[in-house]
Short mmCIF file of C-alpha atoms in Angstrom, two decimals:
data_model
loop_
_atom_site.label_atom_id
_atom_site.label_comp_id
_atom_site.label_asym_id
_atom_site.label_seq_id
_atom_site.Cartn_x
_atom_site.Cartn_y
_atom_site.Cartn_z
CA MET E 1 173.59 159.32 69.71
CA PRO E 2 172.79 155.93 71.72
CA ALA E 3 171.99 154.29 68.67
CA LEU E 4 175.38 154.90 67.19
CA ASP E 5 176.63 153.47 70.75
CA THR E 6 174.81 150.93 70.54
CA LEU E 7 175.73 150.17 66.73
CA ASP E 8 179.75 150.55 68.31
CA SER E 9 179.55 148.21 71.01
CA PHE E 10 177.49 145.51 68.86
CA LEU E 11 180.60 145.87 66.04
CA LEU E 12 183.10 145.29 68.93
CA ALA E 13 181.63 142.74 70.64
CA ALA E 14 181.02 140.86 67.12
CA SER E 15 184.57 141.31 66.23
CA ARG E 16 185.72 139.78 69.48
CA ALA E 17 183.54 136.62 68.74
CA CYS E 18 185.18 136.34 65.63
CA LEU E 19 188.69 135.83 67.32
CA THR E 20 187.23 132.87 69.36
CA PRO E 21 189.32 129.48 68.61
CA PHE E 22 186.26 128.25 66.59
CA ALA E 23 185.76 131.74 64.47
CA ILE E 24 189.58 131.49 63.51
CA PHE E 25 189.20 127.69 62.63
CA VAL E 26 186.39 129.07 60.09
CA GLN E 27 188.26 131.84 58.83
CA ILE E 28 191.70 129.58 58.29
CA GLN E 29 189.61 126.86 56.86
CA GLY E 30 188.19 129.47 54.34
CA CYS E 31 191.89 130.70 53.25
CA ILE E 32 192.21 126.98 52.62
CA ILE E 33 189.45 126.53 50.45
CA CYS E 34 190.57 129.37 48.67
CA LEU E 35 194.12 127.87 48.13
CA ALA E 36 192.53 124.55 47.22
CA LEU E 37 190.76 125.78 44.63
CA ALA E 38 193.81 127.90 42.95
CA LEU E 39 195.86 124.65 43.39
CA GLY E 40 193.07 122.68 41.56
CA TRP E 41 192.32 125.64 38.61
CA ALA E 42 196.14 125.65 38.31
CA PHE E 43 196.61 121.97 37.70
CA ALA E 44 193.76 122.10 35.17
CA ALA E 45 195.56 124.97 33.33
CA TYR E 46 198.74 123.07 33.22
CA VAL E 47 196.79 120.19 31.58
CA ARG E 48 194.91 122.42 28.83
CA ASN E 49 198.47 124.29 28.06
CA ARG E 50 200.05 120.96 27.50
CA GLU E 51 198.05 120.41 24.94
CA ILE E 52 198.35 123.99 23.25
CA ASN E 53 201.89 123.37 23.31
CA ARG E 54 201.64 120.03 21.68
CA MET E 55 199.34 121.88 18.68
CA LYS E 56 202.06 124.58 18.57
CA ASN E 57 205.01 122.14 18.29
CA SER E 58 202.79 120.24 15.70
CA MET E 59 202.59 123.38 13.35
CA LYS E 60 206.22 123.92 13.66
CA HIS E 61 207.01 120.47 12.08
CA GLY E 62 204.73 121.24 9.08
CA ASN E 63 200.69 119.91 10.56
CA CYS E 64 198.76 123.01 9.92
CA PHE E 65 195.78 121.19 10.57
CA ALA E 66 196.96 120.26 14.32
CA PHE E 67 193.44 121.50 15.30
CA LEU E 68 192.00 118.43 13.81
CA CYS E 69 194.23 115.49 14.30
CA HIS E 70 197.77 114.95 15.98
CA ASP E 71 199.32 113.50 12.66
CA ILE E 72 198.50 115.26 9.47
CA ASN E 73 198.75 111.50 7.72
CA ASP E 74 195.35 110.94 9.54
CA LEU E 75 193.71 113.22 7.18
CA GLU E 76 194.58 111.15 4.23
CA HIS E 77 191.53 109.65 2.16
CA SER E 78 192.77 106.10 2.63
CA ASN E 79 192.36 106.59 6.43
CA GLN E 80 189.52 108.83 6.25
CA VAL E 81 187.36 106.48 4.70
CA ASN E 82 187.96 103.51 7.32
CA LEU E 83 186.97 106.01 10.23
CA PRO E 84 183.83 104.49 12.16
CA LYS E 85 180.57 105.96 11.77
CA VAL E 86 179.28 108.04 14.68
CA THR E 87 175.59 108.72 15.55
CA VAL E 88 175.26 112.31 17.29
CA VAL E 89 171.86 112.34 19.29
CA MET E 90 170.97 116.24 20.06
CA PRO E 91 168.11 116.58 22.48
CA LEU E 92 166.08 119.63 20.84
CA LYS E 93 163.47 121.73 22.21
CA GLY E 94 163.22 124.88 20.52
CA PHE E 95 165.71 126.68 18.47
CA GLY E 96 168.76 128.33 19.96
CA GLU E 97 171.45 131.15 18.99
CA HIS E 98 174.21 128.44 18.63
CA ASN E 99 172.32 125.24 17.07
CA LEU E 100 173.70 125.62 13.30
CA HIS E 101 177.09 126.08 14.48
CA ASN E 102 177.46 122.56 15.45
CA TRP E 103 176.48 121.00 12.31
CA ARG E 104 178.33 123.72 9.99
CA SER E 105 181.55 122.78 11.97
CA GLN E 106 181.53 119.35 11.10
CA ASP E 107 181.73 117.57 7.47
CA ASP E 108 179.70 114.60 5.64
CA ILE E 109 176.53 114.93 7.85
CA ASP E 110 173.60 112.93 7.71
CA ALA E 111 171.02 114.73 9.79
CA LYS E 112 167.51 113.75 10.34
CA VAL E 113 164.80 114.67 12.55
CA VAL E 114 163.25 112.34 14.86
CA VAL E 115 160.02 113.23 16.89
CA ALA E 116 160.32 111.66 20.52
CA GLY E 117 157.02 112.49 21.90
CA TYR E 118 156.38 112.90 25.52
CA SER E 119 158.03 110.99 27.95
CA THR E 120 156.24 108.78 30.89
CA THR E 121 159.07 107.22 32.89
CA CYS E 122 162.14 109.01 32.93
CA SER E 123 162.82 112.94 32.50
CA GLN E 124 161.96 114.20 28.92
CA LYS E 125 165.99 114.60 27.83
CA ILE E 126 166.56 111.13 28.64
CA HIS E 127 163.54 110.24 26.60
CA ASN E 128 164.66 112.04 23.77
CA GLN E 129 168.27 110.62 24.01
CA LEU E 130 167.19 106.97 24.28
CA VAL E 131 164.76 107.39 21.00
CA GLY E 132 167.83 108.98 19.28
CA ALA E 133 169.72 105.68 20.04
CA GLU E 134 166.75 103.51 18.71
CA ASN E 135 166.96 105.34 15.64
CA MET E 136 170.58 105.66 15.12
CA HIS E 137 172.51 104.24 11.94
CA LYS E 138 172.64 100.61 11.75
CA ASP E 139 176.50 100.57 11.02
CA SER E 140 177.07 103.22 13.79
CA LYS E 141 179.99 101.90 16.10
CA TYR E 142 179.66 105.08 18.60
CA ILE E 143 177.00 107.33 19.92
CA LEU E 144 177.51 110.53 20.91
CA PHE E 145 174.91 113.00 23.08
CA LEU E 146 175.25 116.52 22.57
CA ASP E 147 173.59 119.35 24.31
CA ASP E 148 172.36 121.52 21.51
CA ASP E 149 173.61 124.98 22.90
CA VAL E 150 177.38 123.77 23.27
CA ARG E 151 179.74 125.01 20.17
CA LEU E 152 181.70 121.92 18.99
CA HIS E 153 185.25 122.45 17.33
CA PRO E 154 185.86 121.09 14.17
CA GLY E 155 187.58 118.31 15.35
CA SER E 156 185.85 117.52 18.38
CA ILE E 157 184.00 114.21 17.33
CA GLY E 158 187.32 112.71 15.33
CA ALA E 159 189.26 113.61 18.69
CA LEU E 160 186.78 111.85 20.47
CA THR E 161 186.41 108.57 18.32
CA ALA E 162 190.27 108.39 17.88
CA GLU E 163 190.55 108.22 21.58
CA MET E 164 187.84 105.39 21.66
CA GLU E 165 189.58 103.76 19.12
CA LYS E 166 192.92 103.76 20.79
CA ASN E 167 191.32 102.19 23.98
CA PRO E 168 188.01 100.01 23.70
CA GLU E 169 188.02 99.63 27.33
CA ILE E 170 186.76 103.27 27.68
CA PHE E 171 183.18 103.24 28.78
CA ILE E 172 182.18 107.27 27.96
CA GLN E 173 184.24 110.03 26.59
CA THR E 174 183.13 113.59 27.82
CA GLY E 175 184.32 116.90 28.00
CA TYR E 176 183.22 120.30 29.66
CA PRO E 177 181.95 123.38 28.84
CA LEU E 178 183.80 127.16 28.96
CA ASP E 179 181.02 129.10 30.20
CA LEU E 180 181.03 132.77 28.10
CA PRO E 181 179.10 135.15 30.67
CA SER E 182 176.90 137.51 28.72
CA GLY E 183 177.15 140.35 31.63
CA SER E 184 174.30 139.58 34.09
CA LEU E 185 175.04 138.57 37.31
CA GLY E 186 173.09 135.23 36.84
CA SER E 187 175.45 134.28 33.93
CA TYR E 188 178.55 134.99 36.08
CA CYS E 189 177.01 132.79 38.67
CA ILE E 190 176.42 130.03 36.38
CA TYR E 191 180.16 130.22 35.02
CA GLU E 192 181.47 130.36 38.69
CA TYR E 193 179.40 127.22 39.61
CA HIS E 194 180.79 125.17 36.72
CA MET E 195 184.20 126.43 37.27
CA PRO E 196 185.19 123.84 40.07
CA CYS E 197 183.89 121.08 38.51
CA SER E 198 186.12 121.95 35.43
CA MET E 199 189.33 120.72 37.38
CA GLY E 200 187.78 117.17 37.23
CA PHE E 201 187.48 117.24 33.56
CA ALA E 202 191.04 118.51 33.01
CA THR E 203 192.91 115.60 34.00
CA GLY E 204 193.97 114.55 30.34
CA GLY E 205 192.45 111.21 31.10
CA LYS E 206 190.71 109.33 33.26
CA THR E 207 188.09 111.06 35.57
CA PHE E 208 185.04 110.11 37.83
CA PHE E 209 182.97 113.13 36.44
CA LEU E 210 180.71 113.09 33.50
CA TRP E 211 178.92 115.96 31.67
CA GLY E 212 175.49 115.30 29.94
CA GLY E 213 176.41 118.00 27.48
CA CYS E 214 179.14 115.61 25.72
CA MET E 215 178.98 111.99 25.84
CA MET E 216 180.45 109.36 23.43
CA MET E 217 179.46 106.11 24.01
CA HIS E 218 179.71 102.73 22.53
CA ALA E 219 176.43 101.92 20.33
CA ASP E 220 176.26 98.47 21.06
CA ASP E 221 175.74 99.43 24.78
CA PHE E 222 172.40 100.81 23.84
CA ARG E 223 171.58 98.25 21.38
CA LEU E 224 172.19 95.40 23.77
CA ASP E 225 171.39 97.32 27.01
CA ASN E 226 175.11 96.29 28.25
CA PHE E 227 175.77 96.77 32.03
CA GLY E 228 171.83 97.68 32.26
CA VAL E 229 172.47 101.21 30.62
CA VAL E 230 168.87 101.57 28.82
CA PHE E 231 166.86 100.16 31.74
CA GLY E 232 168.73 102.33 34.17
CA LEU E 233 168.04 105.74 32.22
CA ARG E 234 164.38 104.39 31.09
CA ASP E 235 163.49 103.31 34.64
CA GLY E 236 162.71 106.76 36.25
CA GLY E 237 165.89 108.35 35.16
CA TYR E 238 166.24 112.11 35.97
CA SER E 239 169.77 112.57 35.39
CA ASP E 240 171.44 111.20 31.96
CA ASP E 241 175.08 111.97 33.32
CA MET E 242 174.62 111.15 37.04
CA THR E 243 172.76 107.69 36.37
CA LEU E 244 175.73 106.55 33.77
CA ALA E 245 178.40 107.78 36.16
CA ALA E 246 176.63 105.37 38.65
CA ILE E 247 176.26 102.62 36.37
CA ALA E 248 180.23 102.98 35.44
CA GLY E 249 181.21 103.32 39.16
CA ASP E 250 179.12 100.25 40.03
CA HIS E 251 180.91 98.36 37.10
CA LYS E 252 184.00 99.82 37.50
CA LEU E 253 183.94 101.08 33.94
CA LEU E 254 186.33 103.88 32.43
CA ILE E 255 185.56 107.46 31.77
CA THR E 256 187.78 109.76 30.12
CA SER E 257 188.08 113.35 28.95
CA PRO E 258 190.66 114.46 26.53
CA PRO E 259 192.09 117.62 27.05
CA VAL E 260 190.73 119.10 23.88
CA ALA E 261 187.14 118.41 25.00
CA VAL E 262 186.54 121.90 26.23
CA PHE E 263 183.66 123.68 24.40
CA PRO E 264 182.86 127.21 24.39
CA HIS E 265 179.20 127.74 25.57
CA PRO E 266 178.02 131.10 25.19
CA LEU E 267 175.43 131.82 27.98
CA ALA E 268 172.12 133.85 27.00
CA SER E 269 172.33 137.48 26.91
CA ASP E 270 168.75 137.76 28.68
CA LEU E 271 169.94 135.11 31.49
CA SER E 272 168.21 136.54 34.57
CA PHE E 273 168.87 135.68 38.12
CA GLY E 274 165.63 134.12 38.27
CA ARG E 275 166.71 131.53 35.54
CA TYR E 276 169.73 130.93 37.24
CA TRP E 277 167.77 130.27 40.44
CA ASN E 278 165.80 127.74 38.52
CA TYR E 279 169.10 125.99 37.09
CA LEU E 280 170.61 126.03 40.56
CA ARG E 281 167.50 124.21 41.97
CA LYS E 282 167.53 121.81 39.02
CA GLN E 283 171.74 120.82 39.97
CA THR E 284 170.95 120.20 43.23
CA PHE E 285 167.76 118.19 42.59
CA VAL E 286 170.14 115.69 40.97
CA LEU E 287 171.61 114.36 44.38
CA GLU E 288 168.24 113.32 45.04
CA SER E 289 168.23 111.04 41.94
CA TYR E 290 169.89 107.62 42.60
CA VAL E 291 169.88 104.04 41.02
CA SER E 292 171.41 102.28 43.96
CA LYS E 293 172.26 102.15 47.70
CA VAL E 294 176.00 103.20 46.93
CA ASN E 295 174.71 105.79 44.48
CA TRP E 296 172.35 107.10 47.32
CA MET E 297 175.35 107.15 49.93
CA MET E 298 177.85 109.04 47.06
CA ASN E 299 174.91 111.51 46.70
CA ARG E 300 174.62 112.20 50.19
CA ALA E 301 178.25 112.57 50.54
CA LEU E 302 178.22 114.84 47.78
CA PHE E 303 175.29 116.92 49.19
CA SER E 304 177.02 116.97 52.73
CA SER E 305 180.39 118.01 51.44
CA HIS E 306 178.97 120.88 49.04
CA CYS E 307 177.08 122.53 51.53
CA TYR E 308 179.67 122.35 54.29
CA LEU E 309 182.32 123.62 51.87
CA SER E 310 179.95 126.36 50.34
CA TRP E 311 178.93 128.24 53.21
CA GLY E 312 182.57 127.40 54.86
CA PHE E 313 183.69 129.40 51.73
CA VAL E 314 181.43 132.32 52.24
CA ILE E 315 181.01 132.73 56.00
CA PRO E 316 184.91 134.29 56.26
CA TYR E 317 183.57 136.83 54.25
CA PHE E 318 181.02 137.96 56.44
CA MET E 319 183.52 137.88 59.44
CA ALA E 320 185.92 139.98 57.35
CA VAL E 321 183.36 142.50 56.64
CA ILE E 322 182.67 142.91 60.58
CA HIS E 323 186.53 143.08 61.31
CA VAL E 324 186.66 145.85 58.94
CA ALA E 325 183.34 148.02 60.22
CA ALA E 326 185.12 147.40 63.90
CA ALA E 327 188.41 148.70 62.63
CA LEU E 328 186.73 151.97 61.05
CA GLU E 329 184.83 152.29 64.02
CA VAL E 330 187.99 152.35 66.20
CA GLN E 331 189.58 154.61 64.12
CA PHE E 332 187.54 157.53 64.69
CA LYS E 333 187.09 157.02 68.16
CA SER E 334 189.38 156.16 71.24
CA GLN E 335 189.69 152.50 72.42
CA SER E 336 191.63 150.86 74.97
CA ILE E 337 194.46 148.79 73.98
CA VAL E 338 192.92 145.63 74.28
CA GLU E 339 190.16 146.37 71.81
CA GLU E 340 193.04 147.71 69.37
CA THR E 341 195.03 144.75 69.92
CA SER E 342 191.82 142.60 69.03
CA ILE E 343 190.84 144.53 65.70
CA SER E 344 194.61 144.15 64.80
CA SER E 345 194.13 140.25 65.17
CA GLY E 346 191.10 140.64 62.89
CA LEU E 347 192.46 142.78 60.34
CA THR E 348 195.29 140.01 60.13
CA LEU E 349 192.96 137.42 59.60
CA VAL E 350 191.27 139.78 56.78
CA GLY E 351 194.84 140.53 55.01
CA CYS E 352 195.15 136.46 54.63
CA LEU E 353 191.53 136.17 53.20
CA ALA E 354 192.43 138.91 50.93
CA ILE E 355 195.61 137.38 49.70
CA CYS E 356 193.96 133.77 49.33
CA THR E 357 191.21 135.38 47.38
CA ILE E 358 193.50 137.04 44.97
CA VAL E 359 195.48 134.20 44.36
CA GLU E 360 192.35 131.94 43.74
CA LEU E 361 190.81 134.41 41.38
CA LEU E 362 194.31 134.86 39.34
CA SER E 363 194.23 131.05 39.14
CA MET E 364 190.80 130.95 38.01
CA TRP E 365 191.99 133.73 35.32
CA THR E 366 194.60 131.69 34.18
CA LEU E 367 192.51 128.66 33.75
CA THR E 368 190.21 130.64 31.86
CA LYS E 369 192.62 132.50 29.63
CA VAL E 370 194.41 129.06 28.92
CA GLU E 371 190.76 127.62 27.73
CA VAL E 372 189.97 130.63 25.76
CA GLN E 373 193.29 130.13 24.01
CA LEU E 374 192.96 126.33 23.39
CA CYS E 375 189.22 126.71 22.02
CA ASN E 376 190.62 129.63 19.72
CA MET E 377 192.95 127.48 18.42
CA LEU E 378 190.70 124.17 18.09
CA SER E 379 188.24 126.65 16.03
CA PRO E 380 190.49 129.11 13.96
CA GLU E 381 187.64 129.62 11.37
CA VAL E 382 185.22 131.30 13.97
CA PRO E 383 185.37 134.76 15.56
CA GLN E 384 188.03 134.51 18.11
CA LEU E 385 186.99 134.28 22.08
CA SER E 386 188.13 137.23 24.29
CA LEU E 387 188.96 137.25 27.98
CA ALA E 388 188.28 140.91 28.19
CA SER E 389 184.64 140.34 28.13
CA TYR E 390 185.08 138.82 31.80
CA ASN E 391 184.55 141.04 34.63
CA TRP E 392 186.23 139.78 37.42
CA CYS E 393 184.66 142.16 40.20
CA LEU E 394 181.32 140.27 39.01
CA VAL E 395 183.02 136.97 38.96
CA PHE E 396 183.88 137.41 42.92
CA VAL E 397 180.29 138.71 43.69
CA ALA E 398 179.10 135.76 41.74
CA MET E 399 181.38 133.43 43.93
CA LEU E 400 180.13 134.61 47.16
CA VAL E 401 176.21 134.56 45.62
CA ASP E 402 176.64 131.02 44.30
CA ASN E 403 178.23 129.58 47.52
CA PHE E 404 175.62 131.18 49.75
CA LEU E 405 172.80 129.96 47.71
CA TYR E 406 173.76 126.29 47.19
CA PRO E 407 173.04 125.16 50.66
CA ILE E 408 169.56 126.52 50.25
CA SER E 409 168.73 125.38 47.11
CA ALA E 410 170.13 121.69 48.15
CA PHE E 411 167.78 121.90 51.25
CA ARG E 412 165.06 123.31 49.21
CA SER E 413 165.43 120.19 46.60
CA HIS E 414 165.59 117.44 49.38
CA PHE E 415 162.78 118.55 51.24
CA SER E 416 160.52 119.30 48.15
CA GLN E 417 161.31 116.12 46.18
CA SER E 418 159.72 117.86 42.96
CA ILE E 419 161.41 120.13 40.12
CA ASN E 420 160.41 122.45 37.66
CA TRP E 421 162.43 121.61 34.09
CA SER E 422 161.65 123.62 30.97
CA GLY E 423 158.00 123.42 31.55
CA ILE E 424 157.84 119.88 33.23
CA ARG E 425 157.22 119.18 36.95
CA TYR E 426 158.87 115.88 37.95
CA TYR E 427 158.37 114.37 41.36
CA LEU E 428 160.44 111.62 42.91
CA LYS E 429 160.11 108.73 44.71
CA ASP E 430 162.96 106.53 45.96
CA GLY E 431 165.32 108.32 43.91
CA LYS E 432 163.48 107.90 40.83
CA ILE E 433 160.79 109.87 38.49
CA SER E 434 157.56 108.54 39.92
CA LYS E 435 155.35 111.34 38.34
CA ILE E 436 155.46 113.78 35.60
CA ASP E 437 153.19 116.82 35.56
CA ARG E 438 152.93 118.83 32.06
CA GLY E 439 149.94 121.06 33.55
CA LYS E 440 149.20 124.48 31.84
CA GLY E 441 150.97 127.43 33.38
CA ILE E 442 154.00 125.36 34.65
CA GLY E 443 156.42 126.08 31.85
CA PRO E 444 158.79 128.86 31.37
CA LYS E 445 159.26 130.35 27.97
CA TYR E 446 163.15 129.99 28.01
CA THR E 447 165.62 127.25 28.51
CA ASP E 448 168.04 127.57 31.45
CA LEU E 449 171.57 128.87 29.67
CA SER E 450 171.13 129.51 26.01
CA GLY E 451 169.23 132.11 24.47
CA LYS E 452 166.48 130.35 22.78
CA HIS E 453 162.62 130.41 22.81
CA LEU E 454 160.96 127.05 23.38
CA TYR E 455 158.23 127.88 21.37
CA GLY E 456 159.76 129.21 18.41
CA LYS E 457 158.91 133.01 18.80
CA LYS E 458 161.80 135.79 19.57
CA GLY E 459 161.01 138.18 21.85
CA SER E 460 161.93 139.48 25.39
CA PRO E 461 161.23 137.29 28.31
CA PRO E 462 159.05 138.49 31.30
CA GLU E 463 161.27 139.81 33.59
CA ALA E 464 161.10 138.16 37.13
CA SER E 465 163.44 139.18 39.88
CA PHE E 466 165.46 136.55 41.83
CA ILE E 467 163.61 137.97 45.14
CA SER E 468 160.28 137.10 43.66
CA SER E 469 161.39 133.61 42.55
CA LEU E 470 163.03 132.75 46.01
CA ALA E 471 160.08 133.96 47.47
CA ARG E 472 157.84 131.65 45.49
CA SER E 473 160.14 129.02 45.86
CA LEU E 474 159.87 129.41 50.23
CA GLN E 475 156.34 129.48 49.49
CA GLN E 476 156.23 126.12 48.02
CA TRP E 477 158.22 124.59 50.97
CA GLN E 478 154.91 123.70 52.58
CA THR E 479 152.64 123.09 49.55
CA PRO E 480 154.95 121.43 46.80
CA LYS E 481 151.55 121.20 45.15
CA LYS E 482 151.53 124.27 43.94
CA TYR E 483 153.44 124.74 40.46
CA ASP E 484 155.77 127.98 39.79
CA SER E 485 156.76 129.28 36.67
CA LEU E 486 160.69 130.63 37.06
CA ASP E 487 162.11 132.11 34.25
#
């Protein structure tokens, strides 16, 4: 049939095009990216596993509370009464599935609710954090900013405080979440998005990365506005962690992440793909905000490198599909020796990519396994986490989907300069928030990741497909004043 002959010719031509020097470079580069990710996750697993072994050795020597502290003598009353006070600030909008666990896992809690009101010069989250800092206990030595959907371990605050006491030069102590996918593709995309970043937090010490879900700082930095912390956040700040990381970089301040600072992060059971897309939009939108010229240059570098590496990771798989399709076509039809040779070369590249992908997935599996084990040891009183709930076929699909969509989201954020975050639309100008819109009909009913309803009523969210969400985003490309309502 003419149509099939045309398709066959196209596949063979495409396969030959994928064997040009540049195309071969792209495919080899994809293999290198896979192996680089595998190496980074292997190192992160080593750091986390070292902490597991330390806890096991401590238990063998009689410290049955190794999940709380390294030295059991630290639990004596004489030591406990001298511990510094820590104010925990948890910005909260609505009530989630996992909110109570954070408080039940800690002892000696004096909690109060503060109504922050609306933000006018910065993001609502930053505004809530600053109001919380203004209302912290007068005797607090440290302040811990904590997201409301992350599960703390019983010894988390103590471990962070101990590190701050050991090294007063630390500007911020941070950690990172271990995403627990709920089964939807959107939840696996978020898990896959976070995994490469987890390498930067599994250093066992100094890091350049900062996660806004867990940040412990000196309380006086907010009382006295040291390093312009309060001003930098309040003056048009959109992202708390990116703003503080920029301040730390400008002043050469120390950020650390202890090996025990990994927190289970159960993702919502109804996390749709549209909600994932909205979350990805917010993550890429962060790179459009900045507090200084150097910060702007760093963000542009991150923007460019992430977009390049994302599509550099995905494109080889499209080429692999072409090679395989061409090989199947040759299998059923007689072809020249030249064609068979080119097909053989293409399949060799496919084989290399497959091996590198398997190594990468094994490394990701190993790190996830180690972090699951560490979380189980740090929280022995709660139901144990299991690696059996992870679907690794979906993980692979999520890797392709997330890396394909990241550059699209990044360019959308760059050209729109506006974002819908939990029902509030923010506009940027010169890297800072210049306008806040709370018009009716903007807001989603649910947050991005945790299973909580913003207005306190349980129920099923209105289903919106990713295609419709993406279509609305593309429609707004030329008309950013029309507001969407991504779920």
